[in-house]
mmCIF file of C-alpha atoms and ligand atoms in Angstrom:
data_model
loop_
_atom_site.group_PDB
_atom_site.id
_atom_site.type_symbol
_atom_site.label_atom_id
_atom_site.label_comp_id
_atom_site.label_asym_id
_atom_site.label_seq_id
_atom_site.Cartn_x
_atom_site.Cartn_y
_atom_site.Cartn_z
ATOM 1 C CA UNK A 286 22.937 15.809 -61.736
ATOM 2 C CA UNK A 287 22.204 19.393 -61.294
ATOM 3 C CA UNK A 288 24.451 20.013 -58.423
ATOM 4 C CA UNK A 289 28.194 20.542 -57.170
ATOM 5 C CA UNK A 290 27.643 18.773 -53.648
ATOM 6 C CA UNK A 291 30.275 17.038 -52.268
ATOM 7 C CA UNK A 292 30.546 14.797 -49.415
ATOM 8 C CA UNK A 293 32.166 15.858 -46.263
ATOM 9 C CA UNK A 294 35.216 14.225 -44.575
ATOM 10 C CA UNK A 295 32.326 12.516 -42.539
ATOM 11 C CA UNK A 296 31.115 10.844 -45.659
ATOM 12 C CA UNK A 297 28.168 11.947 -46.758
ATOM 13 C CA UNK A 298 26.547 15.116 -47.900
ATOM 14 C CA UNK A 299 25.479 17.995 -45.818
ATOM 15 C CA UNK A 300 23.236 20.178 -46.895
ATOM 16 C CA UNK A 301 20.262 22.488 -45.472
ATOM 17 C CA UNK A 302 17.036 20.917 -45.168
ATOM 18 C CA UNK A 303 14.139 23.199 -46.146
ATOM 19 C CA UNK A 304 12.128 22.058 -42.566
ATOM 20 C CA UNK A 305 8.824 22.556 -44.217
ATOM 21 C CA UNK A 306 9.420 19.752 -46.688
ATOM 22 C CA UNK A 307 8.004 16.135 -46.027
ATOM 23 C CA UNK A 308 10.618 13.952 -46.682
ATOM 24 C CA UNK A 309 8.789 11.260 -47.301
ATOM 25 C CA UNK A 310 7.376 13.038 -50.113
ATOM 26 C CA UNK A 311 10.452 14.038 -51.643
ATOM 27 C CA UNK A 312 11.556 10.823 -51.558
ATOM 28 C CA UNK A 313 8.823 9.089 -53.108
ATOM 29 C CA UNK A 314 9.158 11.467 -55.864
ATOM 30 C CA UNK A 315 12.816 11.667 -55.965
ATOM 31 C CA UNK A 316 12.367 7.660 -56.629
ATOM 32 C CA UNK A 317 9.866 8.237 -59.583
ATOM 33 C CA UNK A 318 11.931 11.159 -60.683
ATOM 34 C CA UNK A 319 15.096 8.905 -60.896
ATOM 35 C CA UNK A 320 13.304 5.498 -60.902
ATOM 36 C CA UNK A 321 15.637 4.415 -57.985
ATOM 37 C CA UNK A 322 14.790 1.536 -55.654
ATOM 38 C CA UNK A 323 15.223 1.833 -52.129
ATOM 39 C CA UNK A 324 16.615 -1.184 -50.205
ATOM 40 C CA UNK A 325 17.078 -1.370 -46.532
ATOM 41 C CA UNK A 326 18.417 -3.540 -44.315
ATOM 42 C CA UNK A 327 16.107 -4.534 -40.771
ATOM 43 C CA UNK A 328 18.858 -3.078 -38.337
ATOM 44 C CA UNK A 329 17.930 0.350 -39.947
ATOM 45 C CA UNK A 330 16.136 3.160 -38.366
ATOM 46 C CA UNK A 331 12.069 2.631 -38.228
ATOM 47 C CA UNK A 332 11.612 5.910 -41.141
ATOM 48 C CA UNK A 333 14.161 4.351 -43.244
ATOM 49 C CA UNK A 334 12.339 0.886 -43.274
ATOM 50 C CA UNK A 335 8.892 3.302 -43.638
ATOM 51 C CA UNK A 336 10.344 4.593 -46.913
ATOM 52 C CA UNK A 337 11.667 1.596 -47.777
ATOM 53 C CA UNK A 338 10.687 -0.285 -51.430
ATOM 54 C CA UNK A 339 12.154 -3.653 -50.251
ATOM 55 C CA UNK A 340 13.332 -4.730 -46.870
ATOM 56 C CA UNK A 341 15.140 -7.539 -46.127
ATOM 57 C CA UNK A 342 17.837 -9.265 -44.787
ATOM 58 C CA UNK A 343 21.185 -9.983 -46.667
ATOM 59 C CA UNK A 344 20.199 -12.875 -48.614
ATOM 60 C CA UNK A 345 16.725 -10.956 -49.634
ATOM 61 C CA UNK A 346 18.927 -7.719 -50.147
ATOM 62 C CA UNK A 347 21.395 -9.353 -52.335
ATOM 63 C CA UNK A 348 18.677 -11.085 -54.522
ATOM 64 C CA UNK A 349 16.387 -8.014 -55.128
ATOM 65 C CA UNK A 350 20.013 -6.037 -56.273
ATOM 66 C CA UNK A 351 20.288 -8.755 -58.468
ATOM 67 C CA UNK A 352 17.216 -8.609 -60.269
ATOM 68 C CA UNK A 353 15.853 -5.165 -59.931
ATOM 69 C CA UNK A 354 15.210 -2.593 -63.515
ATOM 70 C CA UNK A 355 16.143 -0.095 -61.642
ATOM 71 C CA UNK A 356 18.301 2.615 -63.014
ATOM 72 C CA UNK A 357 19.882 3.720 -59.367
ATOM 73 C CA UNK A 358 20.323 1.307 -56.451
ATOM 74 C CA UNK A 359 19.944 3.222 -52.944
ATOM 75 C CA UNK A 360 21.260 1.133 -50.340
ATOM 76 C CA UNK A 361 19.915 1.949 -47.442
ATOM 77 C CA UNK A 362 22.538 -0.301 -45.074
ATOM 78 C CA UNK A 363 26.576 -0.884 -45.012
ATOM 79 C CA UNK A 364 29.240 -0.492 -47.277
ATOM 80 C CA UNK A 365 29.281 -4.273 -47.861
ATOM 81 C CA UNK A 366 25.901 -4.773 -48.826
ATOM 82 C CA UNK A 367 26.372 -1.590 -51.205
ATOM 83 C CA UNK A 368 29.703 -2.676 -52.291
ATOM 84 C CA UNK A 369 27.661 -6.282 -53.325
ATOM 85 C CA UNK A 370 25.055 -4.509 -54.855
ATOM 86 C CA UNK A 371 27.302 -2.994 -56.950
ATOM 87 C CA UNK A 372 28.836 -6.099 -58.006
ATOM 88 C CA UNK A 373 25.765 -7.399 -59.080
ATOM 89 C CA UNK A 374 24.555 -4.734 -60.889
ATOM 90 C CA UNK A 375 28.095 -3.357 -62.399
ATOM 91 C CA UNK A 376 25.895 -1.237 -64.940
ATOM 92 C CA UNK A 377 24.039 0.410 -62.536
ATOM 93 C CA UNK A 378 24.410 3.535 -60.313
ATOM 94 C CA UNK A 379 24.592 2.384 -56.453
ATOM 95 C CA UNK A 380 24.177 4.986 -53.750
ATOM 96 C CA UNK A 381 24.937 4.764 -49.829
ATOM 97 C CA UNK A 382 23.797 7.451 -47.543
ATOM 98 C CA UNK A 383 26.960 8.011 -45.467
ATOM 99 C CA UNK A 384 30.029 6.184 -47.074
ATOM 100 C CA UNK A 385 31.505 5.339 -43.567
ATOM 101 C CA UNK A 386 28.609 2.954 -42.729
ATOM 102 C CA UNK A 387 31.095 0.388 -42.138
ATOM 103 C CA UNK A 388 30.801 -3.067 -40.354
ATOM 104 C CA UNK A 389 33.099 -4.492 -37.495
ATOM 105 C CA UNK A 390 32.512 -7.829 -38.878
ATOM 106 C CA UNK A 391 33.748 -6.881 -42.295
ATOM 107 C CA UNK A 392 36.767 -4.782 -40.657
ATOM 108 C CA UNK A 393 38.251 -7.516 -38.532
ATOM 109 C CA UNK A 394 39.357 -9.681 -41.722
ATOM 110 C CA UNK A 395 41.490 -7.443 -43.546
ATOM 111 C CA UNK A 396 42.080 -9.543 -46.931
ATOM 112 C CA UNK A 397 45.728 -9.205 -47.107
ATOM 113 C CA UNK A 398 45.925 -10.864 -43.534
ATOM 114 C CA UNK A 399 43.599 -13.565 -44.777
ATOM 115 C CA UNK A 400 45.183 -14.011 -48.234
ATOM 116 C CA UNK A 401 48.176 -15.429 -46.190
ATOM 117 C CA UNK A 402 45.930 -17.615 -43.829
ATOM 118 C CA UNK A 403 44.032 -18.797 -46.563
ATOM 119 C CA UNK A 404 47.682 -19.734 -48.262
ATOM 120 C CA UNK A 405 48.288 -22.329 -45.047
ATOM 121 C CA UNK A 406 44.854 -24.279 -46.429
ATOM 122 C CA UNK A 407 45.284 -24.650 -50.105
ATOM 123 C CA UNK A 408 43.435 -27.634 -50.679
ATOM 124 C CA UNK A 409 40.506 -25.858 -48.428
ATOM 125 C CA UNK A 410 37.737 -24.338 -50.351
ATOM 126 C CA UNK A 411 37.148 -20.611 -49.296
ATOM 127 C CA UNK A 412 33.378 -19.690 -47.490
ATOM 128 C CA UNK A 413 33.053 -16.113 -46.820
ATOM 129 C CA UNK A 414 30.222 -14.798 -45.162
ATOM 130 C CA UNK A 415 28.654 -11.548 -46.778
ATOM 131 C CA UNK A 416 29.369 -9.576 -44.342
ATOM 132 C CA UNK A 417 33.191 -8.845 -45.810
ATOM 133 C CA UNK A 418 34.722 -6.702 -48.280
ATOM 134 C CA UNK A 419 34.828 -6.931 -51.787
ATOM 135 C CA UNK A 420 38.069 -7.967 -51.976
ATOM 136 C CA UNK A 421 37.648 -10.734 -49.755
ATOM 137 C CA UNK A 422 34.870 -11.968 -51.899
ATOM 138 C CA UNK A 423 37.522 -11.942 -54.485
ATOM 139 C CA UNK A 424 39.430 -14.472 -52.746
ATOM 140 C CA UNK A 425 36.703 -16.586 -51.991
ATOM 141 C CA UNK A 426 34.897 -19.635 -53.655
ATOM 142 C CA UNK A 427 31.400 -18.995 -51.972
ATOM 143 C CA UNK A 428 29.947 -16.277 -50.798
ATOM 144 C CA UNK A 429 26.915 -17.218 -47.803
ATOM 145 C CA UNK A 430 24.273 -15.348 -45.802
ATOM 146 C CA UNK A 431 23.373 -16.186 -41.857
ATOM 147 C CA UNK A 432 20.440 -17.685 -43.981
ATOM 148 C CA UNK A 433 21.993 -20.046 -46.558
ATOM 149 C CA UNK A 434 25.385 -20.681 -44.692
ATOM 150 C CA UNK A 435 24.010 -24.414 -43.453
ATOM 151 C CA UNK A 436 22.401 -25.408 -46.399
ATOM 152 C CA UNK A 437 25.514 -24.137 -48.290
ATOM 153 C CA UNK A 438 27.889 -26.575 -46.586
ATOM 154 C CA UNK A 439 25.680 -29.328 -46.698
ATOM 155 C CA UNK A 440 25.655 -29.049 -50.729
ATOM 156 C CA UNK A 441 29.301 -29.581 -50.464
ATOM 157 C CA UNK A 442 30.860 -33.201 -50.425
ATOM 158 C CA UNK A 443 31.730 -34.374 -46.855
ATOM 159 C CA UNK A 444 35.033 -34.701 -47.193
ATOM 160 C CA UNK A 445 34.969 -31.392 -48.664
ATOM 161 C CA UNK A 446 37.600 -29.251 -46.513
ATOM 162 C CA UNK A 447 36.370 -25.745 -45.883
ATOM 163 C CA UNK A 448 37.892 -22.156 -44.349
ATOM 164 C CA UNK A 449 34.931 -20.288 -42.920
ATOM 165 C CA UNK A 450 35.151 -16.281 -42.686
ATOM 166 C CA UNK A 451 34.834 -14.052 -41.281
ATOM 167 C CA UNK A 452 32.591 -14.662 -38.135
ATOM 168 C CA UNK A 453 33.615 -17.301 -35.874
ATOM 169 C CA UNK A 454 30.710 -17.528 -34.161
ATOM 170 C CA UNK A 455 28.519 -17.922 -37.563
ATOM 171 C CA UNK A 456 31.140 -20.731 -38.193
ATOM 172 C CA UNK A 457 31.305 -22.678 -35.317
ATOM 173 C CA UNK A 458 27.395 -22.789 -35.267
ATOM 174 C CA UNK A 459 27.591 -24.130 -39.047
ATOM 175 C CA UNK A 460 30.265 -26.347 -37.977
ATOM 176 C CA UNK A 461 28.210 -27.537 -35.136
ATOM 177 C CA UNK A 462 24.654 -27.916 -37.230
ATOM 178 C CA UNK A 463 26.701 -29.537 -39.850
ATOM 179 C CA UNK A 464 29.073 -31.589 -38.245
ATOM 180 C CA UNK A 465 31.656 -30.423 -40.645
ATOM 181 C CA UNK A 466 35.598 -29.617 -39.145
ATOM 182 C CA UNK A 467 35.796 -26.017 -40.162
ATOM 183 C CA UNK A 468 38.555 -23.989 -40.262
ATOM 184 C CA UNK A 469 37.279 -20.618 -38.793
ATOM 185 C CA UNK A 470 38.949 -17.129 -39.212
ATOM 186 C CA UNK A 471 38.695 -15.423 -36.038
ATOM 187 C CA UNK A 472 36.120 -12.064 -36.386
ATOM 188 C CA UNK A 473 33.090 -10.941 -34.778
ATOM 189 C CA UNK A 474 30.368 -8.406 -35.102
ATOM 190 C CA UNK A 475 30.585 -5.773 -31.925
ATOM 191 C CA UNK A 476 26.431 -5.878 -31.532
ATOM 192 C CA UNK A 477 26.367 -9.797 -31.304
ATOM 193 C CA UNK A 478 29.399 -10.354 -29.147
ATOM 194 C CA UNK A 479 27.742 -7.890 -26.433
ATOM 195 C CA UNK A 480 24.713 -10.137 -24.891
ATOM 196 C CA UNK A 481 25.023 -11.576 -21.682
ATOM 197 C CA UNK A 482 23.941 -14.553 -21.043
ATOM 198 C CA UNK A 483 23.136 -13.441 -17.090
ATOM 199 C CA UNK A 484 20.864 -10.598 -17.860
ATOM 200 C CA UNK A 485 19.251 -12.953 -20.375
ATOM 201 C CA UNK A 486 19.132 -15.753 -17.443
ATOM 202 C CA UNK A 487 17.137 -13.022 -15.041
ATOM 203 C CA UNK A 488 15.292 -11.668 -18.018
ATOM 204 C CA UNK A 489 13.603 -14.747 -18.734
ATOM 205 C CA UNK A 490 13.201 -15.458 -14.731
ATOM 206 C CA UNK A 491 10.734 -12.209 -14.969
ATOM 207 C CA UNK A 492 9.142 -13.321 -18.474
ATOM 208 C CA UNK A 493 9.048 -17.047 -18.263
ATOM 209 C CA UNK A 494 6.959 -17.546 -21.526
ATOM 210 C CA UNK A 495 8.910 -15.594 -23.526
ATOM 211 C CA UNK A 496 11.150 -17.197 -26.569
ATOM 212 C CA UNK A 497 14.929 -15.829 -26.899
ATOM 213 C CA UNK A 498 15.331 -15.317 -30.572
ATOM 214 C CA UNK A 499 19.026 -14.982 -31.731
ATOM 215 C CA UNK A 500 21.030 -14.292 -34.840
ATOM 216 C CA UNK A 501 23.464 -16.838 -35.713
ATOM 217 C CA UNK A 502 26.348 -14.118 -35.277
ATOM 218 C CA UNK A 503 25.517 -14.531 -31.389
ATOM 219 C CA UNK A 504 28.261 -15.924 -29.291
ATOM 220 C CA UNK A 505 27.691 -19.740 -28.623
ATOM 221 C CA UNK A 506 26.510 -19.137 -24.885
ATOM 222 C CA UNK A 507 23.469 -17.297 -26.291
ATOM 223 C CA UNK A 508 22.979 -19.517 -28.750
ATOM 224 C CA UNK A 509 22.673 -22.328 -26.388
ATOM 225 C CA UNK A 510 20.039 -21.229 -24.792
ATOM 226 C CA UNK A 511 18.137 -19.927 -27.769
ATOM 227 C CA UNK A 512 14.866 -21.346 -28.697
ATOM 228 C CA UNK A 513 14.755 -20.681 -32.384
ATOM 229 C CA UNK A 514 18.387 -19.214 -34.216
ATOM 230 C CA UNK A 515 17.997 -18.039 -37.660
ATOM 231 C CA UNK A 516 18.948 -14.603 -39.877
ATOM 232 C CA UNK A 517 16.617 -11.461 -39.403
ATOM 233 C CA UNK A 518 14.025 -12.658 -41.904
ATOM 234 C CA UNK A 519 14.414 -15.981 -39.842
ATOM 235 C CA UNK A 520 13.740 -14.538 -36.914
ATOM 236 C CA UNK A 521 10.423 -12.326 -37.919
ATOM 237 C CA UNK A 522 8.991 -15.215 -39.906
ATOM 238 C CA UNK A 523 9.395 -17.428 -36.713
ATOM 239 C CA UNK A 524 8.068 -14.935 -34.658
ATOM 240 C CA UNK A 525 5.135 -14.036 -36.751
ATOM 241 C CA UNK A 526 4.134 -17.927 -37.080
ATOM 242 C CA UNK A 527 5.045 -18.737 -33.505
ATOM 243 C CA UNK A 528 1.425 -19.235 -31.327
ATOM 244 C CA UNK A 529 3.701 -17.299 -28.482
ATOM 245 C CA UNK A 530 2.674 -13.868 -27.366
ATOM 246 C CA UNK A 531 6.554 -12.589 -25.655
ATOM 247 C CA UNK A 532 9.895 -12.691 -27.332
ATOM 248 C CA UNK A 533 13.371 -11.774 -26.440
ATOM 249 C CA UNK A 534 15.121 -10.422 -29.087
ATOM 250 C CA UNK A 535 18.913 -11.170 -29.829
ATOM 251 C CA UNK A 536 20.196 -8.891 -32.284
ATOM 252 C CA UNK A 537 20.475 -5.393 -33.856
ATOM 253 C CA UNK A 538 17.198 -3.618 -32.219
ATOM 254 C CA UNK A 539 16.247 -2.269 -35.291
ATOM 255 C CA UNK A 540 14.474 -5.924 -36.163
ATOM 256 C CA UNK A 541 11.862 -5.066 -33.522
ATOM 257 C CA UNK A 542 10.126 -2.178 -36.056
ATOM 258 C CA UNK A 543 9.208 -5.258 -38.692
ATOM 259 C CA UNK A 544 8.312 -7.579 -35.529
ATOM 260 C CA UNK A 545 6.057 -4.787 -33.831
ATOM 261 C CA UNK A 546 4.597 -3.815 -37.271
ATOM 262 C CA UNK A 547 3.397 -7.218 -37.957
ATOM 263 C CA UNK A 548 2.543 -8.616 -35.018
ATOM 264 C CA UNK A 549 1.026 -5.708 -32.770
ATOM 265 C CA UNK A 550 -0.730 -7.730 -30.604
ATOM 266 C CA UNK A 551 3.200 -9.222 -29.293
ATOM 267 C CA UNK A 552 5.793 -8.645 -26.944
ATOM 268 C CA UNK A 553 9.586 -8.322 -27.963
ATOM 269 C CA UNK A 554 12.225 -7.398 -26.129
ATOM 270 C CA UNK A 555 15.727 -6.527 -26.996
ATOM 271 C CA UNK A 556 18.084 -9.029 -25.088
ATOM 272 C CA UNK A 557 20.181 -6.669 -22.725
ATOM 273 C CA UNK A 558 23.609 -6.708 -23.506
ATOM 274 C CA UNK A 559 26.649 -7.157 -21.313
ATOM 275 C CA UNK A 560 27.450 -3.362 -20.497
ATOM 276 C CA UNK A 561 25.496 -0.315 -19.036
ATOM 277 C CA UNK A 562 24.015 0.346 -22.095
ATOM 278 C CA UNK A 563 20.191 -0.227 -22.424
ATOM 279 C CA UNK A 564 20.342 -0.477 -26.671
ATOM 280 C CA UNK A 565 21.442 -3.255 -29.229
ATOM 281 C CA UNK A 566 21.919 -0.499 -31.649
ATOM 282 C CA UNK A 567 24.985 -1.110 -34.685
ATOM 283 C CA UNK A 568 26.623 2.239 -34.522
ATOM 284 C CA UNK A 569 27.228 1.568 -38.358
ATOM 285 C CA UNK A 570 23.979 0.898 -39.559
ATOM 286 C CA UNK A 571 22.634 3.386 -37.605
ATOM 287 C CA UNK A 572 24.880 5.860 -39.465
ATOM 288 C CA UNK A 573 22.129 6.491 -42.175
ATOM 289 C CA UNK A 574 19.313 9.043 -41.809
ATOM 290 C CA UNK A 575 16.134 9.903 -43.123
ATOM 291 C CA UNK A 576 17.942 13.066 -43.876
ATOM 292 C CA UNK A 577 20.844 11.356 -45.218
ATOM 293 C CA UNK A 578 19.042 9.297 -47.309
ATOM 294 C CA UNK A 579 16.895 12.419 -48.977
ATOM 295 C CA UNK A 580 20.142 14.125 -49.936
ATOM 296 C CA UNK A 581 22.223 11.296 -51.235
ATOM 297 C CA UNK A 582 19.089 10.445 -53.290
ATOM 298 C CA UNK A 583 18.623 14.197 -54.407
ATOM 299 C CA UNK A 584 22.468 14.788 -55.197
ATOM 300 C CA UNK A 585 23.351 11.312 -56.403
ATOM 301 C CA UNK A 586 26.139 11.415 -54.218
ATOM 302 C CA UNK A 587 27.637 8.947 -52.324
ATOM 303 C CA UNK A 588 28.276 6.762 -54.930
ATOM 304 C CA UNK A 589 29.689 2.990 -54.654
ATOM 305 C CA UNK A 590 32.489 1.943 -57.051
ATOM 306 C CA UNK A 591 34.240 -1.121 -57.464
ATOM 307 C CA UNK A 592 37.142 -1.472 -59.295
ATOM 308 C CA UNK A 593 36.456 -3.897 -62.257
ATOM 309 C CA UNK A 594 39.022 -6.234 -61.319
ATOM 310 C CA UNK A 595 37.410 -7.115 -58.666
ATOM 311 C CA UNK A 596 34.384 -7.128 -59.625
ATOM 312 C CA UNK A 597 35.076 -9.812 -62.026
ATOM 313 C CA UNK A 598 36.811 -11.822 -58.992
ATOM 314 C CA UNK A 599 33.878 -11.353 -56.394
ATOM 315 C CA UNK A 600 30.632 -12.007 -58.738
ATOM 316 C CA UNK A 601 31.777 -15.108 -59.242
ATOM 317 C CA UNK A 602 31.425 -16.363 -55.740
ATOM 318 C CA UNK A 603 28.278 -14.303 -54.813
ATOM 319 C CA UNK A 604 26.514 -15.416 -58.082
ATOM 320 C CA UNK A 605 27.018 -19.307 -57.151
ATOM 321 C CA UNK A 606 25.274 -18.314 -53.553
ATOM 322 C CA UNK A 607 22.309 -16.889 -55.330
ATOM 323 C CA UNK A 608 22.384 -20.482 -57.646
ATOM 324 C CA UNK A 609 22.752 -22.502 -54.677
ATOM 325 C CA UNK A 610 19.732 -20.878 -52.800
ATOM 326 C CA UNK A 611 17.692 -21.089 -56.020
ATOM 327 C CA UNK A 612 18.003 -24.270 -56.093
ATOM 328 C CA UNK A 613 17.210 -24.910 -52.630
ATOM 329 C CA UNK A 614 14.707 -22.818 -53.088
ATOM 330 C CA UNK A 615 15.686 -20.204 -50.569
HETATM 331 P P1 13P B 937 21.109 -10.957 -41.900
HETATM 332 O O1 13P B 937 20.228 -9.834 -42.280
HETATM 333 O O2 13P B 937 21.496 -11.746 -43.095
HETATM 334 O O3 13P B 937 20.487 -11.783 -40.851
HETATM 335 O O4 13P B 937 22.465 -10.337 -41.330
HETATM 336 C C1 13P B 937 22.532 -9.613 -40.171
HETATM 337 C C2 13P B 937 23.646 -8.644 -40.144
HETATM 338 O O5 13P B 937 24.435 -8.575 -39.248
HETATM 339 C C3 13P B 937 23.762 -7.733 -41.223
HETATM 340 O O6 13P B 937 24.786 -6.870 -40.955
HETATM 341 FE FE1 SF4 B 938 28.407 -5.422 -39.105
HETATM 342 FE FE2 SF4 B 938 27.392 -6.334 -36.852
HETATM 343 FE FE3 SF4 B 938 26.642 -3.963 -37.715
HETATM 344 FE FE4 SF4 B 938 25.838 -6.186 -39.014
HETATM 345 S S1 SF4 B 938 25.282 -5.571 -36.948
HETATM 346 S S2 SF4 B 938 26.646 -4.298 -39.924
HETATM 347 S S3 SF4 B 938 27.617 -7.499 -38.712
HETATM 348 S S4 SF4 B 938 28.709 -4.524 -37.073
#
């Protein structure tokens, strides 16, 4: 590194910007230069999924971490995905544009909280959704993805007993499509919890044709009246198959970029949420810049760490995911 940068109290670097550079340029060289691998996330900003070597959605993010020769992993998404990046790929430098790309979801199980309510279950094998901290991994048997978390229950016994976290309403739609008696820790994510199910009711009065898409993270209500529920690559595989020309979309806006790039010729929508507010936008995700992404590539800097104890802890339960969906072929 040939720089003293530093990341502000904001958490990430700031730095001029010569304005006559194209920073698409300098970060296509910036990734020969370093032979770094951009990942992004759908939910992030259209550039960022422009620039982007893989995009994907948490299952496809985790996988391509695993796997890629890479020397420096830029994660162009939340700390968790990052943080599970890292975890995969120990050996490897991981980078996140602004360190305090957080998640809501992640934030609302804290693990010492759920370390004691997991210690009211203990013959209850642990499912944590991604979407957590690394030290929630750590106290967790499986690790799942709004993609795999079905099929991951159904591998189990049935009389396999099961605590779901952190997303209730992920849970109680596995516990529903599974039939399984869950026990559910109670967190959300602040963009899925936000549709209403009236504006979506008078939305599709005006656009009759049109399919409501939703993520899995949706509150029940929404999901109810869904006509095809799946995770984001879910949703933009359905929607690129589907025969249909208009789509409402239920979840981060930043999905629409992929569906609109691929299928020009359609119609999505974002589902209006419940306030005043005319954008599905996660504040956290949305954290990360073009800019932000040029400089953290250019000055190495933020970095991810994990501290190898937990490392050790969390691969475990992330690494029997990623056998479970090979196997399944997912
Ligand atoms: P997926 O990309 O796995 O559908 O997850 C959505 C999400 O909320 C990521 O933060
Ligand atoms: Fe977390 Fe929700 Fe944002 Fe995904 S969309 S990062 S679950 S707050």
């Amino acid at each position: 590194m040939d720089t003293l940068a530093e990341i502000n109290l904001k958490g990430f670097v700031e730095e001029q910007i010569d304005p006559t550079l194209d920073l698409f340029d300098e970060i296509e060289k910036l990734k020969k230069e370093k032979n770094a691998v951009v990942l992004a996330h759908y939910y992030q900003e259209p550039d960022i999924q422009d620039i982007a070597d893989y995009i994907g959605d948490s299952l496809g993010l985790s996988q391509q971490a695993a796997k890629t020769d890479a020397d420096i992993i830029v994660f162009a998404g939340v700390h968790f995905m990052a943080e599970t990046a890292k975890i995969l790929s120990p050996q490897k430098k991981v980078l996140l544009p602004d360190l305090k790309a957080g998640c809501s979801l992640a934030d609302s199980c804290p693990p010492h909280l759920f370390r004691k309510f997991k210690e009211n279950y203990p013959d209850h094998l642990v499912i944590t959704y991604v979407n957590c901290t690394a030290e929630l991994k750590a106290l967790s048997d499986i690790v799942c993805t709004s993609s795999n978390a079905v099929a991951i229950v159904e591998s189990l016994p049935k009389d396999q007993k099961i605590i779901f976290g952190p997303d209730k309403n992920l849970g109680a739609y596995v516990a529903k499509k599974t039939g399984r008696d869950l026990v559910l820790w109670n967190g959300a994510c602040m963009v899925h919890e936000i549709f209403s199910m009236e504006k979506i009711t008078k939305l599709k009065e005006r656009h009759p044709n049109a399919k409501l898409l939703a993520h899995p993270e949706c509150e029940d209500v929404i999901l109810k009246m869904a006509d095809y529920i799946g995770s984001t690559t879910g949703l933009l595989k359905y929607a690129t198959k589907s025969s249909e020309k208009e789509f409402i979309v239920a979840t981060e806006s930043g999905i629409i970029h992929q569906m609109q790039k691929e299928n020009p010729d359609k119609v999505f929508i974002p589902a209006p949420p419940n306030n005043n507010c005319a954008c599905n936008d996660c504040p956290h995700m949305k954290r990360n810049t073009l800019e932000k992404l040029y400089l953290c590539m250019k000055n190495e800097l933020p970095e991810i760490t994990v501290p190898a104890e937990i490392i050790k802890r969390a691969v475990k339960p992330i690494e029997r995911m990623l056998e479970i969906s090979a196997q399944l072929g997912l």
